[in-house]
Structure formats: C-alpha cells, structure tokens
PDB file of C-alpha atoms in Angstrom:
ATOM      1  CA  UNK L   1       6.959   4.948   0.398  1.00 85.00           C
ATOM      2  CA  UNK L   2       3.221   4.668  -0.076  1.00 96.00           C
ATOM      3  CA  UNK L   3       1.299   3.678   3.045  1.00 98.00           C
ATOM      4  CA  UNK L   4      -2.021   1.864   2.729  1.00 98.00           C
ATOM      5  CA  UNK L   5      -5.138   1.310   4.783  1.00 98.00           C
ATOM      6  CA  UNK L   6      -7.102  -1.729   3.575  1.00 98.00           C
ATOM      7  CA  UNK L   7     -10.867  -1.421   3.948  1.00 96.00           C
ATOM      8  CA  UNK L   8     -12.419  -4.129   6.102  1.00 93.00           C
ATOM      9  CA  UNK L   9     -13.703  -6.174   3.163  1.00 92.00           C
ATOM     10  CA  UNK L  10     -10.551  -5.908   1.074  1.00 97.00           C
ATOM     11  CA  UNK L  11      -9.367  -9.220  -0.391  1.00 97.00           C
ATOM     12  CA  UNK L  12      -6.855 -10.843   1.961  1.00 97.00           C
ATOM     13  CA  UNK L  13      -5.238 -12.722  -0.936  1.00 97.00           C
ATOM     14  CA  UNK L  14      -4.299  -9.388  -2.493  1.00 98.00           C
ATOM     15  CA  UNK L  15      -2.819  -8.158   0.784  1.00 98.00           C
ATOM     16  CA  UNK L  16      -0.810 -11.359   1.239  1.00 98.00           C
ATOM     17  CA  UNK L  17       0.404 -11.178  -2.362  1.00 98.00           C
ATOM     18  CA  UNK L  18       1.547  -7.589  -1.881  1.00 98.00           C
ATOM     19  CA  UNK L  19       3.447  -8.592   1.268  1.00 97.00           C
ATOM     20  CA  UNK L  20       5.164 -11.424  -0.626  1.00 98.00           C
ATOM     21  CA  UNK L  21       6.175  -9.116  -3.484  1.00 97.00           C
ATOM     22  CA  UNK L  22       7.157  -6.141  -1.297  1.00 97.00           C
ATOM     23  CA  UNK L  23       7.970  -7.459   2.197  1.00 97.00           C
ATOM     24  CA  UNK L  24       8.416  -4.003   3.723  1.00 97.00           C
ATOM     25  CA  UNK L  25       5.147  -2.592   2.346  1.00 97.00           C
ATOM     26  CA  UNK L  26       3.228  -0.574   4.932  1.00 98.00           C
ATOM     27  CA  UNK L  27      -0.375  -1.806   5.037  1.00 98.00           C
ATOM     28  CA  UNK L  28      -2.759  -1.879   7.961  1.00 98.00           C
ATOM     29  CA  UNK L  29      -6.250  -3.323   7.892  1.00 98.00           C
ATOM     30  CA  UNK L  30      -9.239  -1.352   9.153  1.00 98.00           C
ATOM     31  CA  UNK L  31     -10.332  -4.363  11.196  1.00 96.00           C
ATOM     32  CA  UNK L  32      -7.086  -4.103  13.175  1.00 97.00           C
ATOM     33  CA  UNK L  33      -7.938  -0.553  14.262  1.00 97.00           C
ATOM     34  CA  UNK L  34     -10.624   1.119  16.334  1.00 97.00           C
ATOM     35  CA  UNK L  35     -12.297   2.075  13.027  1.00 97.00           C
ATOM     36  CA  UNK L  36     -13.512  -1.445  12.328  1.00 96.00           C
ATOM     37  CA  UNK L  37     -17.136  -1.213  11.151  1.00 94.00           C
ATOM     38  CA  UNK L  38     -16.949   2.584  11.163  1.00 96.00           C
ATOM     39  CA  UNK L  39     -18.762   4.683   8.585  1.00 96.00           C
ATOM     40  CA  UNK L  40     -16.928   5.614   5.381  1.00 96.00           C
ATOM     41  CA  UNK L  41     -16.335   9.255   6.414  1.00 97.00           C
ATOM     42  CA  UNK L  42     -14.675   8.083   9.637  1.00 97.00           C
ATOM     43  CA  UNK L  43     -12.483   5.570   7.809  1.00 97.00           C
ATOM     44  CA  UNK L  44     -11.407   8.257   5.346  1.00 97.00           C
ATOM     45  CA  UNK L  45     -10.681  10.667   8.203  1.00 97.00           C
ATOM     46  CA  UNK L  46      -8.512   8.004   9.850  1.00 98.00           C
ATOM     47  CA  UNK L  47      -6.714   7.332   6.549  1.00 98.00           C
ATOM     48  CA  UNK L  48      -6.042  11.059   6.201  1.00 97.00           C
ATOM     49  CA  UNK L  49      -4.768  11.368   9.781  1.00 97.00           C
ATOM     50  CA  UNK L  50      -2.363   8.496   9.122  1.00 97.00           C
ATOM     51  CA  UNK L  51      -1.483   9.638   5.563  1.00 97.00           C
ATOM     52  CA  UNK L  52      -2.588   6.274   4.178  1.00 98.00           C
ATOM     53  CA  UNK L  53      -4.170   5.623   0.813  1.00 98.00           C
ATOM     54  CA  UNK L  54      -7.355   3.596   1.189  1.00 98.00           C
ATOM     55  CA  UNK L  55      -7.608   0.280  -0.659  1.00 98.00           C
ATOM     56  CA  UNK L  56     -11.241  -0.683  -1.171  1.00 97.00           C
ATOM     57  CA  UNK L  57     -13.588  -2.830  -3.204  1.00 96.00           C
ATOM     58  CA  UNK L  58     -16.401  -0.399  -2.339  1.00 93.00           C
ATOM     59  CA  UNK L  59     -17.213   1.138  -5.702  1.00 86.00           C
ATOM     60  CA  UNK L  60     -20.697   2.300  -4.701  1.00 86.00           C
ATOM     61  CA  UNK L  61     -20.483   4.343  -1.488  1.00 90.00           C
ATOM     62  CA  UNK L  62     -16.898   5.399  -0.841  1.00 93.00           C
ATOM     63  CA  UNK L  63     -16.944   7.874  -3.758  1.00 91.00           C
ATOM     64  CA  UNK L  64     -19.573  10.058  -2.098  1.00 94.00           C
ATOM     65  CA  UNK L  65     -17.588  10.274   1.133  1.00 95.00           C
ATOM     66  CA  UNK L  66     -14.262  10.831  -0.644  1.00 96.00           C
ATOM     67  CA  UNK L  67     -15.605  13.630  -2.816  1.00 95.00           C
ATOM     68  CA  UNK L  68     -17.394  15.167   0.192  1.00 95.00           C
ATOM     69  CA  UNK L  69     -14.021  15.378   1.977  1.00 96.00           C
ATOM     70  CA  UNK L  70     -12.490  17.059  -1.032  1.00 95.00           C
ATOM     71  CA  UNK L  71     -15.400  19.509  -1.382  1.00 96.00           C
ATOM     72  CA  UNK L  72     -15.027  20.420   2.283  1.00 97.00           C
ATOM     73  CA  UNK L  73     -11.329  21.137   1.780  1.00 96.00           C
ATOM     74  CA  UNK L  74     -10.303  18.214   3.986  1.00 97.00           C
ATOM     75  CA  UNK L  75      -7.180  16.158   3.387  1.00 95.00           C
ATOM     76  CA  UNK L  76      -7.546  12.908   1.500  1.00 94.00           C
ATOM     77  CA  UNK L  77      -4.403  10.947   0.671  1.00 93.00           C
ATOM     78  CA  UNK L  78      -6.237   8.998  -2.022  1.00 97.00           C
ATOM     79  CA  UNK L  79      -8.405   5.971  -2.681  1.00 98.00           C
ATOM     80  CA  UNK L  80      -7.686   2.985  -4.896  1.00 98.00           C
ATOM     81  CA  UNK L  81     -10.916   1.275  -5.905  1.00 97.00           C
ATOM     82  CA  UNK L  82     -10.267  -2.323  -6.882  1.00 97.00           C
ATOM     83  CA  UNK L  83     -13.309  -4.052  -8.396  1.00 96.00           C
ATOM     84  CA  UNK L  84     -14.174  -7.176  -6.392  1.00 93.00           C
ATOM     85  CA  UNK L  85     -14.297  -9.172  -9.622  1.00 95.00           C
ATOM     86  CA  UNK L  86     -10.731  -8.187 -10.565  1.00 96.00           C
ATOM     87  CA  UNK L  87      -8.389 -11.152 -10.245  1.00 97.00           C
ATOM     88  CA  UNK L  88      -6.106 -11.015  -7.220  1.00 97.00           C
ATOM     89  CA  UNK L  89      -3.100 -11.460  -9.512  1.00 97.00           C
ATOM     90  CA  UNK L  90      -4.004  -8.418 -11.611  1.00 97.00           C
ATOM     91  CA  UNK L  91      -4.734  -6.331  -8.502  1.00 98.00           C
ATOM     92  CA  UNK L  92      -1.365  -7.300  -7.028  1.00 98.00           C
ATOM     93  CA  UNK L  93       0.473  -6.451 -10.256  1.00 97.00           C
ATOM     94  CA  UNK L  94      -1.204  -3.032 -10.529  1.00 97.00           C
ATOM     95  CA  UNK L  95      -0.578  -2.169  -6.887  1.00 98.00           C
ATOM     96  CA  UNK L  96       3.054  -3.322  -7.031  1.00 97.00           C
ATOM     97  CA  UNK L  97       3.569  -1.097 -10.065  1.00 97.00           C
ATOM     98  CA  UNK L  98       2.002   1.834  -8.212  1.00 97.00           C
ATOM     99  CA  UNK L  99       4.202   1.301  -5.145  1.00 97.00           C
ATOM    100  CA  UNK L 100       7.429   0.873  -7.103  1.00 96.00           C
ATOM    101  CA  UNK L 101       6.874   3.578  -9.726  1.00 96.00           C
ATOM    102  CA  UNK L 102       5.197   6.441  -7.856  1.00 97.00           C
ATOM    103  CA  UNK L 103       5.112   8.470  -4.661  1.00 96.00           C
ATOM    104  CA  UNK L 104       2.211   8.859  -2.250  1.00 96.00           C
ATOM    105  CA  UNK L 105       1.756  12.563  -2.989  1.00 96.00           C
ATOM    106  CA  UNK L 106       0.921  11.728  -6.631  1.00 96.00           C
ATOM    107  CA  UNK L 107      -2.305  10.020  -5.516  1.00 97.00           C
ATOM    108  CA  UNK L 108      -3.506  12.596  -3.001  1.00 95.00           C
ATOM    109  CA  UNK L 109      -7.002  13.993  -3.469  1.00 96.00           C
ATOM    110  CA  UNK L 110      -7.786  11.352  -6.121  1.00 95.00           C
ATOM    111  CA  UNK L 111     -10.078   8.368  -6.418  1.00 96.00           C
ATOM    112  CA  UNK L 112      -8.314   5.960  -8.748  1.00 96.00           C
ATOM    113  CA  UNK L 113     -10.043   2.962 -10.290  1.00 95.00           C
ATOM    114  CA  UNK L 114      -8.082  -0.177 -11.102  1.00 96.00           C
ATOM    115  CA  UNK L 115      -7.157  -1.810 -13.398  1.00 95.00           C
ATOM    116  CA  UNK L 116      -4.553   0.661 -14.565  1.00 86.00           C
ATOM    117  CA  UNK L 117      -4.824   1.396 -18.270  1.00 76.00           C
TER     118      UNK L 117
END
C-alpha cells in the first residue's frame, strides 16, 4: 500500500476525506512529527527514510528540493503536488484512484502534479 506524508499546510478536508474513503490508508502529518516547520530538504529526507510519498500544496519551492535529491542520487519516494485551488472532492478522487490502482514504487523519483489527466 502507498504510504503518505502530508506537508504541514496540506488541506485537512482532503486528509479526512481520504480516511473516510479508505479507512486503513497510511497517512501521517508533518506537524505530528519532529519535522514540523522543517525545511523542505529535511521533510523530503524524512519522507524518504519512512518510504512515504509527500502530499503538498507547495508548487513553488518543493520542486527544487525534490529535484536536488534526485540529482544527488538520493532516494525520493515521490511527491504529489495538489494545487491549493483544486477542490477537495477532486483531490480526494484523484488520490483514491492512485491508492487503489497503483503501487508506491510506480511513483518513486517523480514529482506528479494533480489533477490526473
């Protein structure tokens, strides 16, 4: 199963909707870890150490850190960038589809932008 790490500003309504749709989904929030308010490279390193795909609304800065990890040959289980203006319902539907129809290894070393097309 895909394991997620939700960035500290990730929409709580989306997280709650995912939990309702997939009760056993494995999601932790950055703010519930020692990486709360940490820099992007540290959050990505934590995600990699835990083999968790990062869920973020951060379209502007996370890319640089994610691609820097890849350029350095460091592990990166993946990033799903969900635009903040995307409706929670659409974000939930896309993420449910991802969880039910794919495996975590398919998203490794990728920055994926939602919505799915």
